[in-house]
Amino acid sequence: MLRLFLTMTNIETVERTAQVALDEIRQAAPSELDALRVKYLGRKGLVTAFLTGLGAMDPDRRAAFGKAANVARGRVEAALQSRLTEAGSPAGGRPGFDASLPGRRTYPGTRHPITHTMEEIVSIFARMGFVVADGPDVETDYYNFEALNFPPDHPARDMQDTFFLDGDLLLRTHTSPVQIRSFKKRQPPVKIVAPGRSYRSEAINARSYCLFHQVEGFYVDRDVTFGDLKGVLWAFARAYFGADVQLRFRPSFFPFTEPSTEVDVSCYLCAGKGCGLCKYEGWLEILGAGMIDPAVYAHVGYDPDEVSGYAFGMGVERIAMLRYRIDDIRLLYENDVRFLQQFTF
Ligand code: DAH
């Protein structure tokens, strides 16, 4: 009893009790707050006890002790009140709502790597004066093949593994038909970039998928040369891959261009030394291009003696896979969130 009396009248004990109360209040779930109020501030509460003991106290110690006890009660009350307010209800917390639980994480969406890559490519060409256009994914044989100078039974059609639809319709196998649609609508100068989807009935594996994206570009005007084509592709490559990139132009064949070329970029991963990504070649093919064949102009009413032009078509998946070191094209179509979350553009 004596020990208890001594303890009860010690100011340090008041402060320590208040501190313990504050810690417990801070850590408590809202549902526990009422019990803590009873424990410390109730009629028989531990803080209340300091105040009820005042009457029996030596008058010259009473003032200082009473003040300490009042301060302690005020602090404990304030702490309880602020926890209750934070819990959303001054009356003691809503049932089932625990403001002390950690928040739920949200996952804000980002652009798909293909969308992002296509937008970046288009914006580089837009800065060079190309205007954006598009065409339908469902095309006719005429726009996809015939007007692009693929003869009816030409083996070049086999390269394209076409998905045929009802009647004359098909899923476009490349974005080149946008050339024909644009030329028929406009007169030179025409300087257009056309991003979009293409479809091919190919076996699906790490390198090819039944659909993919291309960015088509073309420029027809007076006196457009192969040198202009090289200049614009070099400018694109430097803007997209960086100042150290190298380009290699290989002779090739497309029915709608003459001469035709396929263009490789130096492998960014090994800087051209040779690695698994570039199959130890040091180079990666990213596009086809060439000077537009006069046979194409015949379909759209342009005079090949008056105008000339170039065209190119690049594979967006290819470019994205290079840039982001993606080793399987199917990852771009499965939309596994664990894959997509790695891109924060
Ligand atoms: N359309 C071709 C393909 O998908 C790529 C291409 C080659 C586009 C040459 C062009 C070009 O505009 O001039 O394989």
Tab-separated table of N, CA and C in Angstrom, residues 54-216:
chain	number	residue	atom	x	y	z
A	54	LEU	N	-5.669	12.941	-5.716
A	54	LEU	CA	-5.171	14.268	-5.350
A	54	LEU	C	-5.573	14.730	-3.947
A	55	GLY	N	-6.854	14.419	-3.578
A	55	GLY	CA	-7.396	14.896	-2.313
A	55	GLY	C	-6.569	14.476	-1.108
A	56	ALA	N	-6.004	13.249	-1.207
A	56	ALA	CA	-5.271	12.710	-0.071
A	56	ALA	C	-3.827	13.204	-0.050
A	57	MET	N	-3.496	14.104	-0.931
A	57	MET	CA	-2.084	14.436	-1.103
A	57	MET	C	-1.660	15.640	-0.276
A	58	ASP	N	-0.435	15.602	0.079
A	58	ASP	CA	0.250	16.698	0.753
A	58	ASP	C	0.015	17.988	-0.061
A	59	PRO	N	-0.584	19.040	0.522
A	59	PRO	CA	-0.965	20.221	-0.261
A	59	PRO	C	0.187	20.850	-1.067
A	60	ASP	N	1.408	20.869	-0.524
A	60	ASP	CA	2.466	21.530	-1.314
A	60	ASP	C	2.947	20.709	-2.504
A	61	ARG	N	2.590	19.425	-2.578
A	61	ARG	CA	2.947	18.649	-3.772
A	61	ARG	C	1.749	18.559	-4.729
A	62	ARG	N	0.587	18.853	-4.130
A	62	ARG	CA	-0.649	18.629	-4.889
A	62	ARG	C	-0.715	19.452	-6.187
A	63	ALA	N	-0.312	20.714	-6.105
A	63	ALA	CA	-0.452	21.597	-7.269
A	63	ALA	C	0.343	21.066	-8.456
A	64	ALA	N	1.619	20.767	-8.237
A	64	ALA	CA	2.481	20.304	-9.338
A	64	ALA	C	2.005	18.959	-9.877
A	65	PHE	N	1.617	18.051	-8.946
A	65	PHE	CA	1.183	16.720	-9.366
A	65	PHE	C	-0.130	16.808	-10.147
A	66	GLY	N	-1.057	17.666	-9.607
A	66	GLY	CA	-2.359	17.821	-10.268
A	66	GLY	C	-2.187	18.353	-11.677
A	67	LYS	N	-1.272	19.273	-11.810
A	67	LYS	CA	-1.044	19.842	-13.138
A	67	LYS	C	-0.548	18.755	-14.110
A	68	ALA	N	0.426	17.962	-13.643
A	68	ALA	CA	0.972	16.879	-14.484
A	68	ALA	C	-0.126	15.890	-14.863
A	69	ALA	N	-0.978	15.563	-13.906
A	69	ALA	CA	-2.042	14.595	-14.171
A	69	ALA	C	-3.047	15.142	-15.183
A	70	ASN	N	-3.352	16.451	-15.067
A	70	ASN	CA	-4.278	17.077	-16.023
A	70	ASN	C	-3.702	17.118	-17.430
A	71	VAL	N	-2.405	17.436	-17.493
A	71	VAL	CA	-1.742	17.448	-18.805
A	71	VAL	C	-1.800	16.049	-19.430
A	72	ALA	N	-1.519	15.034	-18.600
A	72	ALA	CA	-1.540	13.649	-19.103
A	72	ALA	C	-2.930	13.300	-19.618
A	73	ARG	N	-3.965	13.666	-18.841
A	73	ARG	CA	-5.320	13.331	-19.288
A	73	ARG	C	-5.642	14.035	-20.615
A	74	GLY	N	-5.227	15.303	-20.720
A	74	GLY	CA	-5.476	16.056	-21.956
A	74	GLY	C	-4.801	15.397	-23.148
A	75	ARG	N	-3.567	14.945	-22.967
A	75	ARG	CA	-2.846	14.349	-24.094
A	75	ARG	C	-3.494	13.029	-24.521
A	76	VAL	N	-3.872	12.223	-23.499
A	76	VAL	CA	-4.478	10.932	-23.831
A	76	VAL	C	-5.826	11.143	-24.534
A	77	GLU	N	-6.606	12.108	-24.048
A	77	GLU	CA	-7.896	12.418	-24.693
A	77	GLU	C	-7.709	12.867	-26.136
A	78	ALA	N	-6.726	13.753	-26.325
A	78	ALA	CA	-6.496	14.286	-27.683
A	78	ALA	C	-6.066	13.169	-28.639
A	79	ALA	N	-5.200	12.279	-28.123
A	79	ALA	CA	-4.718	11.190	-28.982
A	79	ALA	C	-5.871	10.266	-29.384
A	80	LEU	N	-6.742	9.947	-28.394
A	80	LEU	CA	-7.897	9.101	-28.701
A	80	LEU	C	-8.799	9.782	-29.718
A	81	GLN	N	-9.032	11.075	-29.493
A	81	GLN	CA	-9.929	11.798	-30.381
A	81	GLN	C	-9.392	11.812	-31.813
A	82	SER	N	-8.085	12.022	-31.940
A	82	SER	CA	-7.576	12.130	-33.308
A	82	SER	C	-7.603	10.768	-34.012
A	83	ARG	N	-7.368	9.683	-33.243
A	83	ARG	CA	-7.496	8.358	-33.869
A	83	ARG	C	-8.951	8.082	-34.288
A	84	LEU	N	-9.898	8.515	-33.448
A	84	LEU	CA	-11.303	8.271	-33.784
A	84	LEU	C	-11.726	9.098	-34.992
A	85	THR	N	-11.241	10.319	-35.077
A	85	THR	CA	-11.578	11.169	-36.221
A	85	THR	C	-11.014	10.556	-37.503
A	86	GLU	N	-9.755	10.109	-37.392
A	86	GLU	CA	-9.087	9.496	-38.541
A	86	GLU	C	-9.847	8.234	-38.981
A	87	ALA	N	-10.410	7.508	-38.029
A	87	ALA	CA	-11.159	6.295	-38.370
A	87	ALA	C	-12.506	6.621	-38.995
A	88	GLY	N	-12.829	7.901	-39.085
A	88	GLY	CA	-14.021	8.292	-39.838
A	88	GLY	C	-15.251	8.485	-38.996
A	89	SER	N	-15.161	8.265	-37.701
A	89	SER	CA	-16.350	8.427	-36.885
A	89	SER	C	-15.983	8.847	-35.477
A	90	PRO	N	-16.439	10.026	-35.056
A	90	PRO	CA	-16.148	10.454	-33.692
A	90	PRO	C	-16.819	9.554	-32.664
A	91	ALA	N	-17.779	8.766	-33.137
A	91	ALA	CA	-18.498	7.908	-32.194
A	91	ALA	C	-17.787	6.588	-31.905
A	92	GLY	N	-16.651	6.351	-32.537
A	92	GLY	CA	-15.934	5.130	-32.174
A	92	GLY	C	-15.570	4.239	-33.342
A	93	GLY	N	-15.573	4.752	-34.571
A	93	GLY	CA	-15.131	3.947	-35.713
A	93	GLY	C	-16.273	3.185	-36.326
A	94	ARG	N	-16.350	3.153	-37.670
A	94	ARG	CA	-17.408	2.406	-38.350
A	94	ARG	C	-17.103	0.919	-38.253
A	95	PRO	N	-18.102	0.099	-38.051
A	95	PRO	CA	-17.824	-1.333	-38.003
A	95	PRO	C	-17.304	-1.809	-39.364
A	96	GLY	N	-16.298	-2.648	-39.354
A	96	GLY	CA	-15.775	-3.201	-40.591
A	96	GLY	C	-14.803	-2.298	-41.303
A	97	PHE	N	-14.584	-1.090	-40.791
A	97	PHE	CA	-13.637	-0.185	-41.438
A	97	PHE	C	-12.438	0.004	-40.532
A	98	ASP	N	-11.271	-0.366	-41.027
A	98	ASP	CA	-10.075	-0.272	-40.208
A	98	ASP	C	-9.064	0.620	-40.909
A	99	ALA	N	-9.007	1.879	-40.433
A	99	ALA	CA	-8.134	2.848	-41.095
A	99	ALA	C	-6.661	2.539	-40.875
A	100	SER	N	-6.384	1.570	-39.994
A	100	SER	CA	-4.981	1.261	-39.732
A	100	SER	C	-4.419	0.243	-40.727
A	101	LEU	N	-5.324	-0.343	-41.548
A	101	LEU	CA	-4.835	-1.304	-42.549
A	101	LEU	C	-4.035	-0.564	-43.618
A	102	PRO	N	-3.008	-1.239	-44.197
A	102	PRO	CA	-2.288	-0.580	-45.298
A	102	PRO	C	-3.206	-0.377	-46.497
A	103	GLY	N	-2.968	0.685	-47.282
A	103	GLY	CA	-3.814	0.967	-48.437
A	103	GLY	C	-3.674	-0.094	-49.508
A	104	ARG	N	-4.685	-0.189	-50.385
A	104	ARG	CA	-4.582	-1.110	-51.525
A	104	ARG	C	-3.783	-0.454	-52.623
A	105	ARG	N	-2.819	-1.204	-53.205
A	105	ARG	CA	-2.008	-0.643	-54.266
A	105	ARG	C	-2.829	-0.537	-55.546
A	106	THR	N	-2.674	0.557	-56.264
A	106	THR	CA	-3.336	0.653	-57.564
A	106	THR	C	-2.269	0.569	-58.646
A	107	TYR	N	-2.659	0.053	-59.789
A	107	TYR	CA	-1.722	-0.095	-60.896
A	107	TYR	C	-2.182	0.773	-62.059
A	108	PRO	N	-1.670	1.984	-62.158
A	108	PRO	CA	-2.107	2.841	-63.266
A	108	PRO	C	-1.627	2.236	-64.585
A	109	GLY	N	-2.441	2.313	-65.615
A	109	GLY	CA	-2.066	1.735	-66.907
A	109	GLY	C	-0.971	2.532	-67.593
A	110	THR	N	-0.246	1.870	-68.478
A	110	THR	CA	0.726	2.582	-69.311
A	110	THR	C	0.473	2.163	-70.756
A	111	ARG	N	1.125	2.833	-71.671
A	111	ARG	CA	1.003	2.483	-73.076
A	111	ARG	C	1.612	1.115	-73.333
A	112	HIS	N	0.992	0.358	-74.227
A	112	HIS	CA	1.583	-0.905	-74.660
A	112	HIS	C	2.870	-0.595	-75.433
A	113	PRO	N	3.910	-1.431	-75.259
A	113	PRO	CA	5.174	-1.129	-75.940
A	113	PRO	C	5.042	-0.960	-77.461
A	114	ILE	N	4.099	-1.685	-78.076
A	114	ILE	CA	3.918	-1.511	-79.525
A	114	ILE	C	3.335	-0.135	-79.843
A	115	THR	N	2.306	0.241	-79.089
A	115	THR	CA	1.701	1.561	-79.286
A	115	THR	C	2.749	2.652	-79.107
A	116	HIS	N	3.510	2.501	-78.025
A	116	HIS	CA	4.517	3.518	-77.712
A	116	HIS	C	5.568	3.610	-78.821
A	117	THR	N	6.046	2.468	-79.282
A	117	THR	CA	7.073	2.449	-80.326
A	117	THR	C	6.539	3.078	-81.614
A	118	MET	N	5.306	2.713	-81.966
A	118	MET	CA	4.711	3.250	-83.183
A	118	MET	C	4.563	4.773	-83.087
A	119	GLU	N	4.158	5.246	-81.919
A	119	GLU	CA	4.006	6.694	-81.752
A	119	GLU	C	5.348	7.416	-81.855
A	120	GLU	N	6.377	6.791	-81.285
A	120	GLU	CA	7.700	7.425	-81.369
A	120	GLU	C	8.191	7.502	-82.807
A	121	ILE	N	8.015	6.397	-83.541
A	121	ILE	CA	8.455	6.372	-84.944
A	121	ILE	C	7.707	7.444	-85.735
A	122	VAL	N	6.381	7.465	-85.561
A	122	VAL	CA	5.568	8.426	-86.314
A	122	VAL	C	5.981	9.856	-85.974
A	123	SER	N	6.270	10.121	-84.700
A	123	SER	CA	6.576	11.506	-84.342
A	123	SER	C	7.916	11.950	-84.929
A	124	ILE	N	8.846	11.021	-85.090
A	124	ILE	CA	10.124	11.385	-85.731
A	124	ILE	C	9.880	11.791	-87.192
A	125	PHE	N	9.047	11.007	-87.890
A	125	PHE	CA	8.774	11.361	-89.293
A	125	PHE	C	7.906	12.618	-89.397
A	126	ALA	N	7.025	12.811	-88.428
A	126	ALA	CA	6.196	14.019	-88.446
A	126	ALA	C	7.079	15.268	-88.357
A	127	ARG	N	8.150	15.179	-87.560
A	127	ARG	CA	9.075	16.327	-87.454
A	127	ARG	C	9.785	16.599	-88.768
A	128	MET	N	9.842	15.555	-89.639
A	128	MET	CA	10.500	15.744	-90.936
A	128	MET	C	9.488	16.076	-92.025
A	129	GLY	N	8.274	16.429	-91.620
A	129	GLY	CA	7.303	16.918	-92.592
A	129	GLY	C	6.345	15.884	-93.163
A	130	PHE	N	6.372	14.656	-92.612
A	130	PHE	CA	5.424	13.639	-93.079
A	130	PHE	C	4.076	13.840	-92.387
A	131	VAL	N	3.007	13.663	-93.160
A	131	VAL	CA	1.652	13.801	-92.638
A	131	VAL	C	1.106	12.397	-92.355
A	132	VAL	N	0.366	12.227	-91.254
A	132	VAL	CA	-0.113	10.895	-90.870
A	132	VAL	C	-1.395	10.538	-91.626
A	133	ALA	N	-1.439	9.302	-92.142
A	133	ALA	CA	-2.652	8.799	-92.805
A	133	ALA	C	-2.862	7.349	-92.391
A	134	ASP	N	-4.035	6.809	-92.703
A	134	ASP	CA	-4.222	5.376	-92.472
A	134	ASP	C	-5.168	4.794	-93.519
A	135	GLY	N	-5.308	3.489	-93.455
A	135	GLY	CA	-6.203	2.791	-94.387
A	135	GLY	C	-6.829	1.626	-93.646
A	136	PRO	N	-7.781	0.927	-94.285
A	136	PRO	CA	-8.492	-0.162	-93.603
A	136	PRO	C	-7.647	-1.435	-93.466
A	137	ASP	N	-7.894	-2.186	-92.386
A	137	ASP	CA	-7.221	-3.477	-92.214
A	137	ASP	C	-7.780	-4.500	-93.204
A	138	VAL	N	-9.079	-4.389	-93.487
A	138	VAL	CA	-9.698	-5.278	-94.480
A	138	VAL	C	-9.565	-4.600	-95.838
A	139	GLU	N	-8.841	-5.254	-96.729
A	139	GLU	CA	-8.529	-4.650	-98.023
A	139	GLU	C	-9.071	-5.510	-99.158
A	140	THR	N	-8.930	-4.986	-100.357
A	140	THR	CA	-9.251	-5.783	-101.541
A	140	THR	C	-7.941	-6.229	-102.178
A	141	ASP	N	-8.044	-7.240	-103.025
A	141	ASP	CA	-6.872	-7.725	-103.760
A	141	ASP	C	-6.235	-6.578	-104.550
A	142	TYR	N	-7.088	-5.698	-105.062
A	142	TYR	CA	-6.575	-4.603	-105.889
A	142	TYR	C	-5.585	-3.724	-105.104
A	143	TYR	N	-5.999	-3.244	-103.932
A	143	TYR	CA	-5.116	-2.338	-103.178
A	143	TYR	C	-3.921	-3.053	-102.564
A	144	ASN	N	-4.151	-4.298	-102.108
A	144	ASN	CA	-3.072	-5.001	-101.408
A	144	ASN	C	-2.028	-5.554	-102.388
A	145	PHE	N	-2.496	-5.944	-103.598
A	145	PHE	CA	-1.588	-6.610	-104.553
A	145	PHE	C	-1.540	-5.941	-105.920
A	146	GLU	N	-2.699	-5.911	-106.580
A	146	GLU	CA	-2.692	-5.562	-108.007
A	146	GLU	C	-2.106	-4.178	-108.282
A	147	ALA	N	-2.595	-3.168	-107.573
A	147	ALA	CA	-2.110	-1.805	-107.826
A	147	ALA	C	-0.662	-1.626	-107.381
A	148	LEU	N	-0.180	-2.547	-106.542
A	148	LEU	CA	1.218	-2.499	-106.121
A	148	LEU	C	2.095	-3.357	-107.035
A	149	ASN	N	1.509	-3.695	-108.200
A	149	ASN	CA	2.290	-4.351	-109.245
A	149	ASN	C	2.649	-5.811	-108.943
A	150	PHE	N	1.796	-6.460	-108.111
A	150	PHE	CA	1.940	-7.916	-107.971
A	150	PHE	C	1.108	-8.535	-109.096
A	151	PRO	N	1.708	-9.148	-110.120
A	151	PRO	CA	0.889	-9.786	-111.168
A	151	PRO	C	0.055	-10.918	-110.575
A	152	PRO	N	-1.075	-11.275	-111.227
A	152	PRO	CA	-2.046	-12.223	-110.644
A	152	PRO	C	-1.434	-13.509	-110.103
A	153	ASP	N	-0.519	-14.116	-110.808
A	153	ASP	CA	0.033	-15.378	-110.324
A	153	ASP	C	1.502	-15.282	-109.973
A	154	HIS	N	1.888	-14.061	-109.640
A	154	HIS	CA	3.310	-13.837	-109.335
A	154	HIS	C	3.697	-14.514	-108.020
A	155	PRO	N	4.865	-15.160	-107.985
A	155	PRO	CA	5.275	-15.843	-106.746
A	155	PRO	C	5.456	-14.888	-105.555
A	156	ALA	N	5.614	-13.589	-105.827
A	156	ALA	CA	5.743	-12.638	-104.710
A	156	ALA	C	4.503	-12.669	-103.816
A	157	ARG	N	3.360	-13.050	-104.379
A	157	ARG	CA	2.151	-13.157	-103.540
A	157	ARG	C	2.296	-14.242	-102.477
A	158	ASP	N	3.034	-15.270	-102.832
A	158	ASP	CA	3.220	-16.369	-101.874
A	158	ASP	C	4.011	-15.923	-100.652
A	159	MET	N	4.888	-14.932	-100.851
A	159	MET	CA	5.673	-14.423	-99.717
A	159	MET	C	4.756	-13.893	-98.616
A	160	GLN	N	3.528	-13.577	-98.993
A	160	GLN	CA	2.692	-12.802	-98.088
A	160	GLN	C	1.721	-13.626	-97.243
A	161	ASP	N	1.543	-14.917	-97.538
A	161	ASP	CA	0.694	-15.783	-96.706
A	161	ASP	C	-0.607	-15.117	-96.271
A	162	THR	N	-1.424	-14.838	-97.262
A	162	THR	CA	-2.604	-13.991	-97.033
A	162	THR	C	-3.763	-14.700	-96.321
A	163	PHE	N	-4.423	-13.982	-95.409
A	163	PHE	CA	-5.722	-14.418	-94.875
A	163	PHE	C	-6.787	-13.887	-95.828
A	164	PHE	N	-7.440	-14.777	-96.585
A	164	PHE	CA	-8.495	-14.332	-97.495
A	164	PHE	C	-9.837	-14.338	-96.772
A	165	LEU	N	-10.660	-13.352	-97.070
A	165	LEU	CA	-12.007	-13.270	-96.497
A	165	LEU	C	-13.007	-13.533	-97.618
A	166	ASP	N	-14.285	-13.286	-97.333
A	166	ASP	CA	-15.309	-13.537	-98.358
A	166	ASP	C	-15.098	-12.661	-99.587
A	167	GLY	N	-15.457	-13.198	-100.723
A	167	GLY	CA	-15.412	-12.437	-101.971
A	167	GLY	C	-14.001	-11.995	-102.307
A	168	ASP	N	-13.852	-10.705	-102.585
A	168	ASP	CA	-12.579	-10.153	-103.016
A	168	ASP	C	-11.748	-9.657	-101.826
A	169	LEU	N	-12.282	-9.835	-100.619
A	169	LEU	CA	-11.655	-9.195	-99.459
A	169	LEU	C	-10.566	-10.061	-98.829
A	170	LEU	N	-9.641	-9.369	-98.165
A	170	LEU	CA	-8.556	-10.048	-97.451
A	170	LEU	C	-8.082	-9.137	-96.326
A	171	LEU	N	-7.334	-9.712	-95.375
A	171	LEU	CA	-6.691	-8.872	-94.356
A	171	LEU	C	-5.380	-8.388	-94.962
A	172	ARG	N	-5.152	-7.101	-94.950
A	172	ARG	CA	-3.969	-6.587	-95.641
A	172	ARG	C	-2.700	-7.244	-95.089
A	173	THR	N	-1.801	-7.585	-95.991
A	173	THR	CA	-0.578	-8.282	-95.593
A	173	THR	C	0.562	-7.314	-95.320
A	174	HIS	N	0.311	-6.035	-95.613
A	174	HIS	CA	1.292	-4.980	-95.354
A	174	HIS	C	0.560	-3.635	-95.374
A	175	THR	N	1.250	-2.571	-94.982
A	175	THR	CA	0.606	-1.251	-94.984
A	175	THR	C	0.787	-0.535	-96.317
A	176	SER	N	1.464	-1.172	-97.281
A	176	SER	CA	1.703	-0.518	-98.577
A	176	SER	C	0.428	-0.114	-99.336
A	177	PRO	N	-0.729	-0.819	-99.173
A	177	PRO	CA	-1.925	-0.339	-99.869
A	177	PRO	C	-2.308	1.101	-99.512
A	178	VAL	N	-1.848	1.592	-98.354
A	178	VAL	CA	-2.139	2.995	-98.006
A	178	VAL	C	-1.474	3.938	-99.027
A	179	GLN	N	-0.375	3.492	-99.648
A	179	GLN	CA	0.232	4.299	-100.723
A	179	GLN	C	-0.797	4.566	-101.818
A	180	ILE	N	-1.442	3.466	-102.292
A	180	ILE	CA	-2.379	3.589	-103.408
A	180	ILE	C	-3.565	4.483	-103.026
A	181	ARG	N	-4.105	4.224	-101.821
A	181	ARG	CA	-5.251	5.026	-101.370
A	181	ARG	C	-4.889	6.507	-101.279
A	182	SER	N	-3.691	6.800	-100.787
A	182	SER	CA	-3.279	8.196	-100.640
A	182	SER	C	-3.024	8.855	-101.994
A	183	PHE	N	-2.356	8.125	-102.894
A	183	PHE	CA	-2.050	8.695	-104.210
A	183	PHE	C	-3.324	9.000	-104.980
A	184	LYS	N	-4.336	8.123	-104.835
A	184	LYS	CA	-5.584	8.347	-105.564
A	184	LYS	C	-6.319	9.576	-105.042
A	185	LYS	N	-6.084	9.912	-103.765
A	185	LYS	CA	-6.796	11.049	-103.172
A	185	LYS	C	-6.072	12.382	-103.357
A	186	ARG	N	-4.749	12.345	-103.583
A	186	ARG	CA	-3.970	13.589	-103.598
A	186	ARG	C	-3.084	13.698	-104.816
A	187	GLN	N	-2.623	14.901	-105.033
A	187	GLN	CA	-1.638	15.145	-106.089
A	187	GLN	C	-0.299	15.450	-105.441
A	188	PRO	N	0.825	15.107	-106.112
A	188	PRO	CA	2.143	15.399	-105.561
A	188	PRO	C	2.311	16.918	-105.362
A	189	PRO	N	3.074	17.381	-104.370
A	189	PRO	CA	3.860	16.535	-103.468
A	189	PRO	C	3.006	15.830	-102.411
A	190	VAL	N	3.303	14.551	-102.194
A	190	VAL	CA	2.641	13.746	-101.163
A	190	VAL	C	3.732	13.195	-100.260
A	191	LYS	N	3.624	13.481	-98.965
A	191	LYS	CA	4.666	13.032	-98.021
A	191	LYS	C	3.945	12.494	-96.784
A	192	ILE	N	3.828	11.174	-96.713
A	192	ILE	CA	2.910	10.568	-95.736
A	192	ILE	C	3.589	9.479	-94.922
A	193	VAL	N	3.185	9.346	-93.679
A	193	VAL	CA	3.587	8.227	-92.835
A	193	VAL	C	2.295	7.545	-92.360
A	194	ALA	N	2.244	6.210	-92.501
A	194	ALA	CA	0.997	5.487	-92.230
A	194	ALA	C	1.254	4.296	-91.313
A	195	PRO	N	0.968	4.441	-90.014
A	195	PRO	CA	1.149	3.320	-89.084
A	195	PRO	C	-0.076	2.411	-89.107
A	196	GLY	N	0.122	1.118	-88.872
A	196	GLY	CA	-1.049	0.249	-88.809
A	196	GLY	C	-0.706	-1.221	-88.685
A	197	ARG	N	-1.787	-2.022	-88.620
A	197	ARG	CA	-1.640	-3.466	-88.469
A	197	ARG	C	-1.586	-4.170	-89.808
A	198	SER	N	-0.851	-5.269	-89.830
A	198	SER	CA	-0.806	-6.138	-90.997
A	198	SER	C	-0.994	-7.572	-90.509
A	199	TYR	N	-1.399	-8.443	-91.432
A	199	TYR	CA	-1.750	-9.821	-91.039
A	199	TYR	C	-1.127	-10.808	-92.010
A	200	ARG	N	-0.574	-11.879	-91.471
A	200	ARG	CA	-0.071	-12.936	-92.352
A	200	ARG	C	-0.316	-14.295	-91.711
A	201	SER	N	-0.736	-15.226	-92.545
A	201	SER	CA	-1.027	-16.566	-92.072
A	201	SER	C	0.278	-17.351	-91.960
A	202	GLU	N	1.041	-17.034	-90.933
A	202	GLU	CA	2.344	-17.673	-90.751
A	202	GLU	C	2.312	-18.564	-89.526
A	203	ALA	N	3.218	-19.537	-89.488
A	203	ALA	CA	3.372	-20.330	-88.271
A	203	ALA	C	3.828	-19.383	-87.156
A	204	ILE	N	3.187	-19.511	-85.993
A	204	ILE	CA	3.530	-18.617	-84.890
A	204	ILE	C	4.728	-19.169	-84.133
A	205	ASN	N	5.728	-18.314	-83.960
A	205	ASN	CA	6.896	-18.714	-83.166
A	205	ASN	C	7.520	-17.472	-82.546
A	206	ALA	N	8.737	-17.607	-82.004
A	206	ALA	CA	9.346	-16.488	-81.281
A	206	ALA	C	9.554	-15.264	-82.173
A	207	ARG	N	9.659	-15.482	-83.486
A	207	ARG	CA	9.987	-14.373	-84.379
A	207	ARG	C	8.828	-13.896	-85.238
A	208	SER	N	7.782	-14.721	-85.406
A	208	SER	CA	6.681	-14.240	-86.239
A	208	SER	C	5.333	-14.567	-85.610
A	209	TYR	N	4.377	-13.687	-85.886
A	209	TYR	CA	3.043	-13.802	-85.327
A	209	TYR	C	2.050	-13.561	-86.454
A	210	CYS	N	0.781	-13.938	-86.260
A	210	CYS	CA	-0.186	-13.825	-87.349
A	210	CYS	C	-0.605	-12.378	-87.612
A	211	LEU	N	-0.277	-11.487	-86.681
A	211	LEU	CA	-0.480	-10.069	-86.979
A	211	LEU	C	0.718	-9.301	-86.446
A	212	PHE	N	0.958	-8.155	-87.015
A	212	PHE	CA	2.093	-7.333	-86.605
A	212	PHE	C	1.824	-5.901	-87.061
A	213	HIS	N	2.713	-5.005	-86.725
A	213	HIS	CA	2.503	-3.595	-87.060
A	213	HIS	C	3.617	-3.092	-87.964
A	214	GLN	N	3.239	-2.199	-88.839
A	214	GLN	CA	4.231	-1.574	-89.712
A	214	GLN	C	4.022	-0.070	-89.714
A	215	VAL	N	5.094	0.640	-90.005
A	215	VAL	CA	4.956	2.058	-90.328
A	215	VAL	C	5.425	2.219	-91.766
A	216	GLU	N	4.491	2.635	-92.613
A	216	GLU	CA	4.771	2.856	-94.024
A	216	GLU	C	5.086	4.338	-94.206
